[in-house]
XYZ file of C-alpha atoms in Angstrom:
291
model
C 163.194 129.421 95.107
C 162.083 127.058 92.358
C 162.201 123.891 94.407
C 160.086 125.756 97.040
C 157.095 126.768 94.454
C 157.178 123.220 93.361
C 157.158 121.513 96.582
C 154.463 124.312 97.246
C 152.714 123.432 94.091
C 152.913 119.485 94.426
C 151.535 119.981 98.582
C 148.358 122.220 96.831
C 148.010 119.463 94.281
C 147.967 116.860 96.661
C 145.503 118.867 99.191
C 142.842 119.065 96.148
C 143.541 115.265 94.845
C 142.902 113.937 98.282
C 140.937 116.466 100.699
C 137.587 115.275 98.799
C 138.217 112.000 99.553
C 139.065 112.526 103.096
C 136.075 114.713 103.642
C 133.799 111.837 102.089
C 135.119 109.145 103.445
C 134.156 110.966 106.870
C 130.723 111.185 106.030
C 130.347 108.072 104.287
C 130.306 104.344 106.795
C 130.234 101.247 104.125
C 129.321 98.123 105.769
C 130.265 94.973 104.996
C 127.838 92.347 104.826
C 126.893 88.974 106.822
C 125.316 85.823 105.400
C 123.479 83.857 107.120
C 125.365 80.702 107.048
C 122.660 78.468 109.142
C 119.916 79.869 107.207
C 119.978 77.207 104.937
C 119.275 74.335 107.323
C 115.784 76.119 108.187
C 114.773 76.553 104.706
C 115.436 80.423 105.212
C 116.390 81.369 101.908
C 115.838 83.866 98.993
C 113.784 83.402 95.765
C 116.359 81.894 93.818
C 117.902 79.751 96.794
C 120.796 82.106 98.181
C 121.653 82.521 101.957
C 119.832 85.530 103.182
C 122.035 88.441 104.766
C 122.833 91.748 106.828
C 124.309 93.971 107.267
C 126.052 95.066 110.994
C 127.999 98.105 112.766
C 128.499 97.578 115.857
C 127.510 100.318 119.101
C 129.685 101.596 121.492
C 129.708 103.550 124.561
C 126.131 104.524 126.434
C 124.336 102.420 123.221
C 126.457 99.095 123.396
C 123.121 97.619 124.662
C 120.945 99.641 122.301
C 119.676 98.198 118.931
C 117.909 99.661 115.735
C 117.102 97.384 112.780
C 115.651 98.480 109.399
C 113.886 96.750 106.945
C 114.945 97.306 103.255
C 112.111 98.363 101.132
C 112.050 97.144 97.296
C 108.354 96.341 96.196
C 107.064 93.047 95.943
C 106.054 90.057 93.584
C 102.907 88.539 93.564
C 102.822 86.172 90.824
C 105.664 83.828 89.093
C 106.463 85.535 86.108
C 107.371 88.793 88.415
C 108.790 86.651 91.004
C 111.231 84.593 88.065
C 112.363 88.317 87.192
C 112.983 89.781 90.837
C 115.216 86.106 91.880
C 117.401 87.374 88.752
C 118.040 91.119 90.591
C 119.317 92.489 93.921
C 115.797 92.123 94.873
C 115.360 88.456 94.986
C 119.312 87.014 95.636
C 121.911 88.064 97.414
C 124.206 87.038 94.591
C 123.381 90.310 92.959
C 123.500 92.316 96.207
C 126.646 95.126 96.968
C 128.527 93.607 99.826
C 129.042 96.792 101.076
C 126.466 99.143 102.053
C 126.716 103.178 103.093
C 124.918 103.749 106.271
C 123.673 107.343 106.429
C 120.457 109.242 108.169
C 119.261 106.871 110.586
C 122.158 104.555 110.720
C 125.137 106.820 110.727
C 127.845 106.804 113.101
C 127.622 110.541 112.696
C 126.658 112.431 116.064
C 125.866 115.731 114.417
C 123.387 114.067 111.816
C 122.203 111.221 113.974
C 122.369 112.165 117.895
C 119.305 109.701 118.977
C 120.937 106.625 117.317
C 124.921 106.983 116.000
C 126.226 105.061 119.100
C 123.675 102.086 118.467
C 123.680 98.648 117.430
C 122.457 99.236 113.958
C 121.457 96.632 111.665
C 120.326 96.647 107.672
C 118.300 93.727 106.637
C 118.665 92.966 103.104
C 115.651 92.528 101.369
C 115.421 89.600 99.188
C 111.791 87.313 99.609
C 109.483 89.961 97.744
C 106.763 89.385 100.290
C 108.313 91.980 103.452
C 109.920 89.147 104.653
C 107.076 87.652 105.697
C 106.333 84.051 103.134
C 106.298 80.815 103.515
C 105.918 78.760 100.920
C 107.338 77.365 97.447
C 107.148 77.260 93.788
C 108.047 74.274 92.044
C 106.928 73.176 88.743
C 109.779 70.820 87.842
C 111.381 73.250 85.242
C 111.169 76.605 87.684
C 111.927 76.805 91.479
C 111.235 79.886 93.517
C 111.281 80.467 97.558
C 108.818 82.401 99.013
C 110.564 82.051 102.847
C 110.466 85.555 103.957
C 109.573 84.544 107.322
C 111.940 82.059 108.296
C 114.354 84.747 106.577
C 113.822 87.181 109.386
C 113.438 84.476 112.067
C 116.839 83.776 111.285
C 118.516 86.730 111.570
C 117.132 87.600 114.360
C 118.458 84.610 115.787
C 121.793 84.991 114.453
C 121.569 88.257 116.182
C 120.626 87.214 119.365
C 123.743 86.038 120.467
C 125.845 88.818 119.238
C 124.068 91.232 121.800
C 120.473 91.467 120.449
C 119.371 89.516 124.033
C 120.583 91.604 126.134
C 119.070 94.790 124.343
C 118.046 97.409 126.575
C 116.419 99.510 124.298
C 115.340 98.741 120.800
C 113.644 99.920 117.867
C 112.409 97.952 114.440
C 112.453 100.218 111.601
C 111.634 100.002 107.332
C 111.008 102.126 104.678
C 108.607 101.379 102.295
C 107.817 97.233 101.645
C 110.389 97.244 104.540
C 108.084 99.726 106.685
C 105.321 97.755 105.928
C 107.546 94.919 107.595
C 107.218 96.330 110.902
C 103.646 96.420 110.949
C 104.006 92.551 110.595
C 106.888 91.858 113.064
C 106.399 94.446 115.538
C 104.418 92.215 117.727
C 106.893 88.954 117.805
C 109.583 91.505 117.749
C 108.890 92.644 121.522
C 108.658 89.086 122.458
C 111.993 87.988 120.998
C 113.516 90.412 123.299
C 114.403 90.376 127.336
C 110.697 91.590 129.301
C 112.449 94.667 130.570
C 114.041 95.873 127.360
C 112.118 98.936 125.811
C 110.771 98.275 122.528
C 109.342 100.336 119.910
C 108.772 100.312 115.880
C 108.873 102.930 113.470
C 107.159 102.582 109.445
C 108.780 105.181 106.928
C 106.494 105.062 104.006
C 105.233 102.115 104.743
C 101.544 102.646 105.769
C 100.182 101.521 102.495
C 95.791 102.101 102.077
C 93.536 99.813 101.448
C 91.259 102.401 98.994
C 89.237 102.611 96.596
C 90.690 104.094 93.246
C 89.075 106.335 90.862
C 87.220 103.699 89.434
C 85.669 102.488 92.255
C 88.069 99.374 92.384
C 90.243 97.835 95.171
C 93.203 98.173 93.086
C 95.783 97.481 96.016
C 93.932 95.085 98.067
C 93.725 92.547 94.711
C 97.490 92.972 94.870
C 98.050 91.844 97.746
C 95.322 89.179 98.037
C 97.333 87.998 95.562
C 100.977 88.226 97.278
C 99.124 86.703 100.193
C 98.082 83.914 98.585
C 101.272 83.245 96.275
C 103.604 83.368 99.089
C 101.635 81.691 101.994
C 101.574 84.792 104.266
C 98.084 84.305 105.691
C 99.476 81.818 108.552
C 102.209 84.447 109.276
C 99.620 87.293 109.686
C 98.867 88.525 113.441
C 95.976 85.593 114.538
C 94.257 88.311 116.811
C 93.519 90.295 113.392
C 92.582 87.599 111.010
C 90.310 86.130 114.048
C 88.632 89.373 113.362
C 87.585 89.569 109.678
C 85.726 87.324 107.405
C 89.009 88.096 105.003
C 92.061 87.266 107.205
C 94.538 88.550 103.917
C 93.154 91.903 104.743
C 95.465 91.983 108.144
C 98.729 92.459 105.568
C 97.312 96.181 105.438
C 98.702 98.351 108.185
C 95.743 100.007 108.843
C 94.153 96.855 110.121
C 96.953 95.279 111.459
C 97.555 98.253 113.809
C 94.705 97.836 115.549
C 96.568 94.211 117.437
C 100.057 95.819 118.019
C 100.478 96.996 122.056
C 104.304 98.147 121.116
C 104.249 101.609 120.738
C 104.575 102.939 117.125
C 105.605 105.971 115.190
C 104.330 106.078 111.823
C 106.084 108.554 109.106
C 104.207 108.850 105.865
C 103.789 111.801 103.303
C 100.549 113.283 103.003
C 101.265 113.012 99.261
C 102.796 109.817 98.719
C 103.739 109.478 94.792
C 103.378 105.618 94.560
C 100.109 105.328 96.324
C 98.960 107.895 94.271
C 99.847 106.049 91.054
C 98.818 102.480 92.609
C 96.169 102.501 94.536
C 94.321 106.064 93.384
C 95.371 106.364 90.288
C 96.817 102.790 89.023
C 97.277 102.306 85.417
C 94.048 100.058 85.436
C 91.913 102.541 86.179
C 93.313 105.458 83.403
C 94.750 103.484 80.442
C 96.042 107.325 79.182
C-alpha cells in the first residue's frame, strides 16, 4: 500500500513539475536565427559592422509556396551620438541579438490562433540599421565608425531568400510593426517586383503609419526628426522617385501618408486611433511642454 501512494505521489509530482512545461512549450515556437553570411561582400551590414540576420520557419502543406515577412520595429537614430548608443544594443548589432526568437500572433504555427497564416513561410527580419532598413551611407571620423546600410540590409535578405523558395511565392505578404511597419510603406513597391508577375502580393503596417502634424506648439516636431534621419543615413535616394518627383521636399516621402499615394500593391493599414507614442512625439513631444 505504501509503495503504491508513493509511486502515486511521485507520478502527481511529476505531472505538476512537467505539465507546465509541456503545455508552454506547445504554445511557444523559438526560432533560431540566420546570418547573412554574403552580406558582408555588399556592404550590407549593421551600425557597428555585424552581419545582418533572420529569422526562418519553414511552411508546409497548402502554404509551402506562401510567404509572410515582418519587419521588426525598434525606433530609430538620427544623429551620431544616438546612433554610437543603439550599435552598442540589440538595436544596432546582431552581437547583442537572442538567437532564438518566439514566434506568436501572426507567425505562429498555431492553427487555432493563426488560421490565415500558421502553414506559411514566415520570416522575422531583425532590425538592426536604425533607419527601417532603408540607409545608405557611412560615418567615419577616424576615431568612430557607424553603418547606416539599411537598404542593402534588406536587399540582401531578400536575396538570400530567394532561393530558398521566396521565387516561387505564390502568395505573399510584407508585414512590420512600428519603425518596421513604417518599413513596408518603403519596400512595398520593390517588394512586388522582386517576386514572380503572377504571385499575389500584398503589405500590411501595424503601427506604423506615423503623421506628419503639427504639435501643440504649432511645430513640425516629427517631420524635423526625420529630415534629420533622412539626411544622416542617406535615405533620400532610397525613397520611392515617383513621390519625391512630386514635392519640392523629397525627405517628406519617408512619411506614409505621402508615400502611399505611389504604392499600386494593395495595403492594409492597422493603427490605433489613440496611438501613445505619437501622442507623446509628434502632439505632445517633450519640446513643446517642458512640464
Amino acid at each position: 500500500m505504501m509503495k503504491i501512494r508513493i509511486e502515486i505521489t511521485l507520478c502527481l509530482l511529476l505531472f505538476l513539475v512537467l505539465a507546465p512545461f509541456c503545455i508552454c512549450s506547445g504554445e511557444r515556437l523559438p526560432v533560431g536565427m540566420t546570418l547573412v553570411r554574403k552580406a558582408t561582400a555588399h556592404g550590407a551590414v549593421c551600425l557597428d559592422g555585424s552581419l545582418p540576420a533572420y529569422h526562418l520557419h519553414r511552411g508546409f502543406g497548402a502554404g509551402s509556396n506562401n510567404w509572410i515577412l515582418q519587419f521588426e520595429g525598434g525606433g530609430w537614430c538620427n544623429d551620431i551620438s544616438s546612433c554610437l548608443e543603439r550599435a552598442k544594443t540589440r538595436r544596432g548589432s546582431t552581437r547583442y541579438m537572442s538567437k532564438l526568437e518566439v514566434f506568436s500572433g501572426i507567425l505562429s504555427n498555431n492553427a487555432s490562433l493563426n488560421p490565415d497564416f500558421y502553414n506559411w513561410n514566415r520570416v522575422k527580419l531583425r532590425y538592426c540599421d536604425g533607419a527601417s532598413f532603408s540607409g545608405d551611407s557611412k560615418f567615419d571620423n577616424g576615431t568612430s565608425l557607424l553603418y547606416f546600410r539599411g537598404q542593402r540590409i534588406w536587399e540582401a535578405i531578400i536575396h538570400d531568400l530567394l532561393p530558398k523558395g521566396l521565387s516561387r511565392a505564390r502568395k505573399a505578404l510584407l508585414s512590420g510593426c512600428s519603425a518596421g511597419g513604417l518599413a513596408t510603406f518603403l519596400h512595398c513597391h520593390n517588394f512586388t517586383k522582386m517576386l514572380p508577375s503572377n504571385a499575389s502580393v500584398k503589405c500590411l503596417s501595424d503601427a506604423g503609419f506615423f503623421l506628419d502634424e503639427r504639435d501643440i506648439s504649432l511645430n513640425y516636431s516629427m517631420r524635423s526628426f526625420y529630415h534629420d534621419l533622412v539626411a544622416l543615413q542617406g535615405i533620400e535616394q532610397n525613397l520611392n522617385p515617383n513621390c519625391t518627383r512630386s514635392t519640392s521636399n523629397p525627405k517628406l516621402c519617408f512619411f506614409p501618408q505621402y508615400a502611399l499615394n505611389y504604392i499600386s500593391t494593395p495595403y492594409f493599414i492597422l493603427n490605433s486611433a489613440y496611438d501613445v507614442f505619437q501622442f507623446h512625439h509628434s502632439l505632445v513631444p517633450p519640446s513643446a511642454d517642458l512640464h
